[in-house]
């Protein structure tokens, strides 16, 4: 097996270069309800479960009351709600003593800006382009909107500017030794030179109320001196080091002097308050706000109604979130500032791996990862480490057959690719085709999936990300005007062409480098395909416009271009790449996935709207590629961003096997609940497409145990929250930008009736349908988890998913986890595992489908990984086949390193097999008649095996040249098998 030997050697070589390869990770969502001290107390439980590495969400200081940690406001400190450096050190040292590592989530692409904790951003607002931190953020200081020259737009107002101003909601206040603008709980600094206007009013007021007090003269002189000092500050447009140093120094002195004066002089304090009252205006007197308006016009920012962002925002955002501004981490100064705490934690050995959030937003991911590895090497004391790279995984979404960039200095992705591969091998091809036909017939949703994606991306570019498109257009128009060959391309034509090309891209982005003029073959195909499709969809736009866009994106510079013009083109491409990724994410994951869903379980992050089932042979081919290319990539089946919980997906996959039963049920439910539909403007609400999603959601989430009254109410609230999100993401009848209260109310009332007294008949029928398919769903779940733990890669467990996971998308899947319940359950499961594993397995099998079954399989799989780490890190991957009547219903493979063998086998399409060959065994794990189906083993494999899940010892049957195992015996206790060579 030369290929496998080479694979093993390559994996072993990669292991030598890495500081640490996790055997398994457990993702924890840090926050006020799970802080570092609580994680510290979880260590014994996670170690007992078999986890090798903690996987922590971002711990940097975030926006107040952040629920996720991705809105970082200070990369240099730990969020107080989570803990502090001392608490992290205690956790890290305890983890190290337990032989565990820590994988830390890092957010290098953006920061939260609508929070007083972001001092970098506040400094930019105070000093404009003259700020020390102006180049930290991706701000266009010369945007197309003439009113925004040298100004950053802040779309944070709840109402139009004029309304907010005349209501008196904008007020100048003196706080924290600064004159600031107050809006609700927020404070925006006023540029120091504009303080003069307010202080002159105060000086005049002080003179009027002095009353001949001798102290007046010295106070007045000091106030006039401060005013003079502020008048003579170097202008913000001067960014040379000397001017910036002088400006900051003089501002600091002026602030200190003013504070001392106000503190020591009641008269000055009273005069300032009077000046503020005057400038803040009076309600019911619109003209009284003119002075405040003029003051605000002189700031480095312009406060605006939040809806303005879609058209005029001039800083790059994270997706379309106004409160998250992109940072220029490609700037070495920014990189160092953003990674200051990371460098310390890595250098101390407390953090052993990094997870990088949203690399598609980075200007040059390749260079970023190189810089990250350089940071690691710099932090290592000379001679203390043989590793030259730290373990890094990237949250990269791969579309279709897109490969992960092989030159990135990382170990792989966060696992969406494997998650979707497992889903595709579990769904049934013919059944999925039948579902698609039925779905289109009953909902009228007939566009091709590719058209749905195209229209969804166009909708995003025309609405929430319209400003990004306009900024791109302005850049390209300026470039076009600088050369005679492109001078006749108009701004509207270029904008339309860019919109169409981005909407037609089949991947998130291309990867042109900031330090190279080369365009890879993959990027050439990406751009050429997008341009070709854009031409086909737009027969009225001149072809020459598309050809020009293609030439720029492919760095095809005419010979008459100057080096400066060519460099400007490359800069445009780098910016273009940072826009196309967010458009894909918002267009596909947050729009198309909520518009088209014949089988909703396939609409997962990293998945395709037209995802096709995988044959077992193709699945094995992909796994062999995975072990050859990315053997240490994370293997996830649930994340904090998953659209559906892993066991919810596994249950819905069964619908592809039970397509006839599903179509019958759906039609019956529609008829049964027709009277509960609302009417709005002559249309039934919800529409057929939304009703289809709702019923799938109910089938996927419906508990297999009877709910109490309180549980029923909580369940209803979860469904209401999910459907509101789904409807708004679809952007058809309502949206986040323009919510339709009447439509959403109608849907809420329908769901309330459906799950209430009026829906009793429906609930009874729903319960029966779920019971019909749930066993097969649980079989899929165990198969999915066992595959995750044994396929090439590092298995990742999202918090709480060692028990059944029927959560929906966030915030549902970010609810607090009952770890005490899991601790007790694990203690119960493992109490006799070492001495009586077979007895424990038999007892658990009889409790099917108790969540302890999943916990048992997880703990046994992790235990074997911990016992034989090298087998899973760098062992061979050997596909296995079955023979017999039910051979197509088995997925199996072996992992081998030297004399150690592991065999994994799981059922596939269990519902169909059970329907054809049921076996009545009464209570316990479901069984079928496998009709002497055999699993064929390699001729040089072992003859004796131990099943880690059932605790049984097994012997091979067949011949020496073709040894085999009886599949029925393999699955006699659990519908999953994990075998280790008994001789070991």
mmCIF file with all atom_site columns, N, CA, C and O in Angstrom, residues 343-376:
data_model
loop_
_atom_site.group_PDB
_atom_site.id
_atom_site.type_symbol
_atom_site.label_atom_id
_atom_site.label_alt_id
_atom_site.label_comp_id
_atom_site.label_asym_id
_atom_site.label_entity_id
_atom_site.label_seq_id
_atom_site.pdbx_PDB_ins_code
_atom_site.Cartn_x
_atom_site.Cartn_y
_atom_site.Cartn_z
_atom_site.occupancy
_atom_site.B_iso_or_equiv
_atom_site.pdbx_formal_charge
_atom_site.auth_seq_id
_atom_site.auth_comp_id
_atom_site.auth_asym_id
_atom_site.auth_atom_id
_atom_site.pdbx_PDB_model_num
ATOM 1   N N  . UNK A 1 343 ? -0.258  36.527 22.166 1.00 0.00 ? 343 UNK A N  1
ATOM 2   C CA . UNK A 1 343 ? 1.183   36.242 22.229 1.00 0.00 ? 343 UNK A CA 1
ATOM 3   C C  . UNK A 1 343 ? 1.598   35.867 23.652 1.00 0.00 ? 343 UNK A C  1
ATOM 4   O O  . UNK A 1 343 ? 2.390   34.936 23.855 1.00 0.00 ? 343 UNK A O  1
ATOM 5   N N  . UNK A 1 344 ? 1.075   36.575 24.627 1.00 0.00 ? 344 UNK A N  1
ATOM 6   C CA . UNK A 1 344 ? 1.420   36.273 26.020 1.00 0.00 ? 344 UNK A CA 1
ATOM 7   C C  . UNK A 1 344 ? 0.933   34.885 26.417 1.00 0.00 ? 344 UNK A C  1
ATOM 8   O O  . UNK A 1 344 ? 1.680   34.105 27.041 1.00 0.00 ? 344 UNK A O  1
ATOM 9   N N  . UNK A 1 345 ? -0.305  34.561 26.057 1.00 0.00 ? 345 UNK A N  1
ATOM 10  C CA . UNK A 1 345 ? -0.870  33.267 26.443 1.00 0.00 ? 345 UNK A CA 1
ATOM 11  C C  . UNK A 1 345 ? -0.164  32.113 25.737 1.00 0.00 ? 345 UNK A C  1
ATOM 12  O O  . UNK A 1 345 ? 0.064   31.053 26.328 1.00 0.00 ? 345 UNK A O  1
ATOM 13  N N  . UNK A 1 346 ? 0.210   32.335 24.476 1.00 0.00 ? 346 UNK A N  1
ATOM 14  C CA . UNK A 1 346 ? 0.943   31.309 23.730 1.00 0.00 ? 346 UNK A CA 1
ATOM 15  C C  . UNK A 1 346 ? 2.360   31.173 24.285 1.00 0.00 ? 346 UNK A C  1
ATOM 16  O O  . UNK A 1 346 ? 2.875   30.063 24.470 1.00 0.00 ? 346 UNK A O  1
ATOM 17  N N  . UNK A 1 347 ? 2.995   32.313 24.555 1.00 0.00 ? 347 UNK A N  1
ATOM 18  C CA . UNK A 1 347 ? 4.360   32.279 25.061 1.00 0.00 ? 347 UNK A CA 1
ATOM 19  C C  . UNK A 1 347 ? 4.468   31.590 26.413 1.00 0.00 ? 347 UNK A C  1
ATOM 20  O O  . UNK A 1 347 ? 5.470   30.927 26.704 1.00 0.00 ? 347 UNK A O  1
ATOM 21  N N  . UNK A 1 348 ? 3.432   31.732 27.232 1.00 0.00 ? 348 UNK A N  1
ATOM 22  C CA . UNK A 1 348 ? 3.434   31.080 28.543 1.00 0.00 ? 348 UNK A CA 1
ATOM 23  C C  . UNK A 1 348 ? 3.098   29.599 28.454 1.00 0.00 ? 348 UNK A C  1
ATOM 24  O O  . UNK A 1 348 ? 3.189   28.887 29.464 1.00 0.00 ? 348 UNK A O  1
ATOM 25  N N  . UNK A 1 349 ? 2.722   29.147 27.255 1.00 0.00 ? 349 UNK A N  1
ATOM 26  C CA . UNK A 1 349 ? 2.342   27.749 27.086 1.00 0.00 ? 349 UNK A CA 1
ATOM 27  C C  . UNK A 1 349 ? 0.938   27.452 27.576 1.00 0.00 ? 349 UNK A C  1
ATOM 28  O O  . UNK A 1 349 ? 0.525   26.297 27.657 1.00 0.00 ? 349 UNK A O  1
ATOM 29  N N  . UNK A 1 350 ? 0.165   28.486 27.895 1.00 0.00 ? 350 UNK A N  1
ATOM 30  C CA . UNK A 1 350 ? -1.192  28.283 28.404 1.00 0.00 ? 350 UNK A CA 1
ATOM 31  C C  . UNK A 1 350 ? -2.177  28.010 27.264 1.00 0.00 ? 350 UNK A C  1
ATOM 32  O O  . UNK A 1 350 ? -3.168  27.315 27.458 1.00 0.00 ? 350 UNK A O  1
ATOM 33  N N  . UNK A 1 351 ? -1.921  28.583 26.112 1.00 0.00 ? 351 UNK A N  1
ATOM 34  C CA . UNK A 1 351 ? -2.737  28.315 24.924 1.00 0.00 ? 351 UNK A CA 1
ATOM 35  C C  . UNK A 1 351 ? -1.901  27.484 23.965 1.00 0.00 ? 351 UNK A C  1
ATOM 36  O O  . UNK A 1 351 ? -0.780  27.866 23.623 1.00 0.00 ? 351 UNK A O  1
ATOM 37  N N  . UNK A 1 352 ? -2.420  26.340 23.557 1.00 0.00 ? 352 UNK A N  1
ATOM 38  C CA . UNK A 1 352 ? -1.652  25.402 22.729 1.00 0.00 ? 352 UNK A CA 1
ATOM 39  C C  . UNK A 1 352 ? -2.176  25.303 21.295 1.00 0.00 ? 352 UNK A C  1
ATOM 40  O O  . UNK A 1 352 ? -1.614  24.577 20.485 1.00 0.00 ? 352 UNK A O  1
ATOM 41  N N  . UNK A 1 353 ? -3.247  26.017 20.998 1.00 0.00 ? 353 UNK A N  1
ATOM 42  C CA . UNK A 1 353 ? -3.787  26.005 19.645 1.00 0.00 ? 353 UNK A CA 1
ATOM 43  C C  . UNK A 1 353 ? -4.698  27.196 19.444 1.00 0.00 ? 353 UNK A C  1
ATOM 44  O O  . UNK A 1 353 ? -5.205  27.795 20.403 1.00 0.00 ? 353 UNK A O  1
ATOM 45  N N  . UNK A 1 354 ? -4.909  27.574 18.183 1.00 0.00 ? 354 UNK A N  1
ATOM 46  C CA . UNK A 1 354 ? -5.712  28.753 17.863 1.00 0.00 ? 354 UNK A CA 1
ATOM 47  C C  . UNK A 1 354 ? -6.761  28.411 16.808 1.00 0.00 ? 354 UNK A C  1
ATOM 48  O O  . UNK A 1 354 ? -6.485  27.701 15.846 1.00 0.00 ? 354 UNK A O  1
ATOM 49  N N  . UNK A 1 355 ? -7.940  28.933 17.029 1.00 0.00 ? 355 UNK A N  1
ATOM 50  C CA . UNK A 1 355 ? -9.025  28.847 16.047 1.00 0.00 ? 355 UNK A CA 1
ATOM 51  C C  . UNK A 1 355 ? -9.248  30.255 15.518 1.00 0.00 ? 355 UNK A C  1
ATOM 52  O O  . UNK A 1 355 ? -9.493  31.184 16.283 1.00 0.00 ? 355 UNK A O  1
ATOM 53  N N  . UNK A 1 356 ? -9.140  30.448 14.206 1.00 0.00 ? 356 UNK A N  1
ATOM 54  C CA . UNK A 1 356 ? -9.207  31.786 13.634 1.00 0.00 ? 356 UNK A CA 1
ATOM 55  C C  . UNK A 1 356 ? -10.582 32.013 13.023 1.00 0.00 ? 356 UNK A C  1
ATOM 56  O O  . UNK A 1 356 ? -11.014 31.284 12.117 1.00 0.00 ? 356 UNK A O  1
ATOM 57  N N  . UNK A 1 357 ? -11.251 33.027 13.516 1.00 0.00 ? 357 UNK A N  1
ATOM 58  C CA . UNK A 1 357 ? -12.597 33.350 13.068 1.00 0.00 ? 357 UNK A CA 1
ATOM 59  C C  . UNK A 1 357 ? -12.576 34.074 11.723 1.00 0.00 ? 357 UNK A C  1
ATOM 60  O O  . UNK A 1 357 ? -11.767 34.972 11.503 1.00 0.00 ? 357 UNK A O  1
ATOM 61  N N  . UNK A 1 358 ? -13.464 33.651 10.835 1.00 0.00 ? 358 UNK A N  1
ATOM 62  C CA . UNK A 1 358 ? -13.761 34.364 9.582  1.00 0.00 ? 358 UNK A CA 1
ATOM 63  C C  . UNK A 1 358 ? -12.524 34.803 8.795  1.00 0.00 ? 358 UNK A C  1
ATOM 64  O O  . UNK A 1 358 ? -12.322 35.992 8.539  1.00 0.00 ? 358 UNK A O  1
ATOM 65  N N  . UNK A 1 359 ? -11.684 33.860 8.372  1.00 0.00 ? 359 UNK A N  1
ATOM 66  C CA . UNK A 1 359 ? -10.504 34.263 7.590  1.00 0.00 ? 359 UNK A CA 1
ATOM 67  C C  . UNK A 1 359 ? -10.871 34.850 6.228  1.00 0.00 ? 359 UNK A C  1
ATOM 68  O O  . UNK A 1 359 ? -10.055 35.545 5.623  1.00 0.00 ? 359 UNK A O  1
ATOM 69  N N  . UNK A 1 360 ? -12.098 34.578 5.742  1.00 0.00 ? 360 UNK A N  1
ATOM 70  C CA . UNK A 1 360 ? -12.497 35.144 4.459  1.00 0.00 ? 360 UNK A CA 1
ATOM 71  C C  . UNK A 1 360 ? -12.572 36.663 4.494  1.00 0.00 ? 360 UNK A C  1
ATOM 72  O O  . UNK A 1 360 ? -12.559 37.312 3.451  1.00 0.00 ? 360 UNK A O  1
ATOM 73  N N  . UNK A 1 361 ? -12.666 37.237 5.688  1.00 0.00 ? 361 UNK A N  1
ATOM 74  C CA . UNK A 1 361 ? -12.704 38.692 5.794  1.00 0.00 ? 361 UNK A CA 1
ATOM 75  C C  . UNK A 1 361 ? -11.335 39.336 5.780  1.00 0.00 ? 361 UNK A C  1
ATOM 76  O O  . UNK A 1 361 ? -11.224 40.562 5.688  1.00 0.00 ? 361 UNK A O  1
ATOM 77  N N  . UNK A 1 362 ? -10.273 38.519 5.861  1.00 0.00 ? 362 UNK A N  1
ATOM 78  C CA . UNK A 1 362 ? -8.917  39.062 5.900  1.00 0.00 ? 362 UNK A CA 1
ATOM 79  C C  . UNK A 1 362 ? -8.458  39.466 4.501  1.00 0.00 ? 362 UNK A C  1
ATOM 80  O O  . UNK A 1 362 ? -8.794  38.819 3.514  1.00 0.00 ? 362 UNK A O  1
ATOM 81  N N  . UNK A 1 363 ? -7.669  40.484 4.440  1.00 0.00 ? 363 UNK A N  1
ATOM 82  C CA . UNK A 1 363 ? -7.190  40.981 3.152  1.00 0.00 ? 363 UNK A CA 1
ATOM 83  C C  . UNK A 1 363 ? -6.319  39.935 2.461  1.00 0.00 ? 363 UNK A C  1
ATOM 84  O O  . UNK A 1 363 ? -6.421  39.716 1.254  1.00 0.00 ? 363 UNK A O  1
ATOM 85  N N  . UNK A 1 364 ? -5.465  39.281 3.225  1.00 0.00 ? 364 UNK A N  1
ATOM 86  C CA . UNK A 1 364 ? -4.552  38.282 2.667  1.00 0.00 ? 364 UNK A CA 1
ATOM 87  C C  . UNK A 1 364 ? -4.399  37.158 3.698  1.00 0.00 ? 364 UNK A C  1
ATOM 88  O O  . UNK A 1 364 ? -3.481  37.189 4.522  1.00 0.00 ? 364 UNK A O  1
ATOM 89  N N  . UNK A 1 365 ? -5.298  36.179 3.693  1.00 0.00 ? 365 UNK A N  1
ATOM 90  C CA . UNK A 1 365 ? -5.240  35.116 4.705  1.00 0.00 ? 365 UNK A CA 1
ATOM 91  C C  . UNK A 1 365 ? -3.897  34.401 4.751  1.00 0.00 ? 365 UNK A C  1
ATOM 92  O O  . UNK A 1 365 ? -3.407  34.055 5.831  1.00 0.00 ? 365 UNK A O  1
ATOM 93  N N  . UNK A 1 366 ? -3.302  34.164 3.596  1.00 0.00 ? 366 UNK A N  1
ATOM 94  C CA . UNK A 1 366 ? -2.021  33.460 3.551  1.00 0.00 ? 366 UNK A CA 1
ATOM 95  C C  . UNK A 1 366 ? -0.972  34.182 4.390  1.00 0.00 ? 366 UNK A C  1
ATOM 96  O O  . UNK A 1 366 ? -0.300  33.581 5.241  1.00 0.00 ? 366 UNK A O  1
ATOM 97  N N  . UNK A 1 367 ? -0.849  35.477 4.174  1.00 0.00 ? 367 UNK A N  1
ATOM 98  C CA . UNK A 1 367 ? 0.143   36.255 4.933  1.00 0.00 ? 367 UNK A CA 1
ATOM 99  C C  . UNK A 1 367 ? -0.223  36.310 6.404  1.00 0.00 ? 367 UNK A C  1
ATOM 100 O O  . UNK A 1 367 ? 0.661   36.268 7.274  1.00 0.00 ? 367 UNK A O  1
ATOM 101 N N  . UNK A 1 368 ? -1.513  36.393 6.698  1.00 0.00 ? 368 UNK A N  1
ATOM 102 C CA . UNK A 1 368 ? -1.930  36.433 8.104  1.00 0.00 ? 368 UNK A CA 1
ATOM 103 C C  . UNK A 1 368 ? -1.485  35.171 8.833  1.00 0.00 ? 368 UNK A C  1
ATOM 104 O O  . UNK A 1 368 ? -0.927  35.247 9.938  1.00 0.00 ? 368 UNK A O  1
ATOM 105 N N  . UNK A 1 369 ? -1.712  34.008 8.231  1.00 0.00 ? 369 UNK A N  1
ATOM 106 C CA . UNK A 1 369 ? -1.346  32.764 8.911  1.00 0.00 ? 369 UNK A CA 1
ATOM 107 C C  . UNK A 1 369 ? 0.164   32.633 9.053  1.00 0.00 ? 369 UNK A C  1
ATOM 108 O O  . UNK A 1 369 ? 0.661   32.107 10.058 1.00 0.00 ? 369 UNK A O  1
ATOM 109 N N  . UNK A 1 370 ? 0.907   33.129 8.085  1.00 0.00 ? 370 UNK A N  1
ATOM 110 C CA . UNK A 1 370 ? 2.372   33.136 8.221  1.00 0.00 ? 370 UNK A CA 1
ATOM 111 C C  . UNK A 1 370 ? 2.787   34.026 9.391  1.00 0.00 ? 370 UNK A C  1
ATOM 112 O O  . UNK A 1 370 ? 3.676   33.664 10.182 1.00 0.00 ? 370 UNK A O  1
ATOM 113 N N  . UNK A 1 371 ? 2.156   35.181 9.492  1.00 0.00 ? 371 UNK A N  1
ATOM 114 C CA . UNK A 1 371 ? 2.478   36.083 10.600 1.00 0.00 ? 371 UNK A CA 1
ATOM 115 C C  . UNK A 1 371 ? 2.121   35.447 11.943 1.00 0.00 ? 371 UNK A C  1
ATOM 116 O O  . UNK A 1 371 ? 2.836   35.630 12.937 1.00 0.00 ? 371 UNK A O  1
ATOM 117 N N  . UNK A 1 372 ? 1.034   34.703 11.966 1.00 0.00 ? 372 UNK A N  1
ATOM 118 C CA . UNK A 1 372 ? 0.610   34.050 13.199 1.00 0.00 ? 372 UNK A CA 1
ATOM 119 C C  . UNK A 1 372 ? 1.631   33.005 13.635 1.00 0.00 ? 372 UNK A C  1
ATOM 120 O O  . UNK A 1 372 ? 1.981   32.904 14.820 1.00 0.00 ? 372 UNK A O  1
ATOM 121 N N  . UNK A 1 373 ? 2.134   32.237 12.676 1.00 0.00 ? 373 UNK A N  1
ATOM 122 C CA . UNK A 1 373 ? 3.144   31.229 13.010 1.00 0.00 ? 373 UNK A CA 1
ATOM 123 C C  . UNK A 1 373 ? 4.460   31.897 13.419 1.00 0.00 ? 373 UNK A C  1
ATOM 124 O O  . UNK A 1 373 ? 5.169   31.394 14.305 1.00 0.00 ? 373 UNK A O  1
ATOM 125 N N  . UNK A 1 374 ? 4.774   33.023 12.812 1.00 0.00 ? 374 UNK A N  1
ATOM 126 C CA . UNK A 1 374 ? 5.981   33.756 13.220 1.00 0.00 ? 374 UNK A CA 1
ATOM 127 C C  . UNK A 1 374 ? 5.836   34.249 14.649 1.00 0.00 ? 374 UNK A C  1
ATOM 128 O O  . UNK A 1 374 ? 6.792   34.205 15.437 1.00 0.00 ? 374 UNK A O  1
ATOM 129 N N  . UNK A 1 375 ? 4.644   34.716 14.985 1.00 0.00 ? 375 UNK A N  1
ATOM 130 C CA . UNK A 1 375 ? 4.377   35.149 16.353 1.00 0.00 ? 375 UNK A CA 1
ATOM 131 C C  . UNK A 1 375 ? 4.624   34.007 17.331 1.00 0.00 ? 375 UNK A C  1
ATOM 132 O O  . UNK A 1 375 ? 5.218   34.192 18.390 1.00 0.00 ? 375 UNK A O  1
ATOM 133 N N  . UNK A 1 376 ? 4.166   32.814 16.971 1.00 0.00 ? 376 UNK A N  1
ATOM 134 C CA . UNK A 1 376 ? 4.378   31.645 17.844 1.00 0.00 ? 376 UNK A CA 1
ATOM 135 C C  . UNK A 1 376 ? 5.863   31.370 18.035 1.00 0.00 ? 376 UNK A C  1
ATOM 136 O O  . UNK A 1 376 ? 6.329   31.167 19.161 1.00 0.00 ? 376 UNK A O  1
#
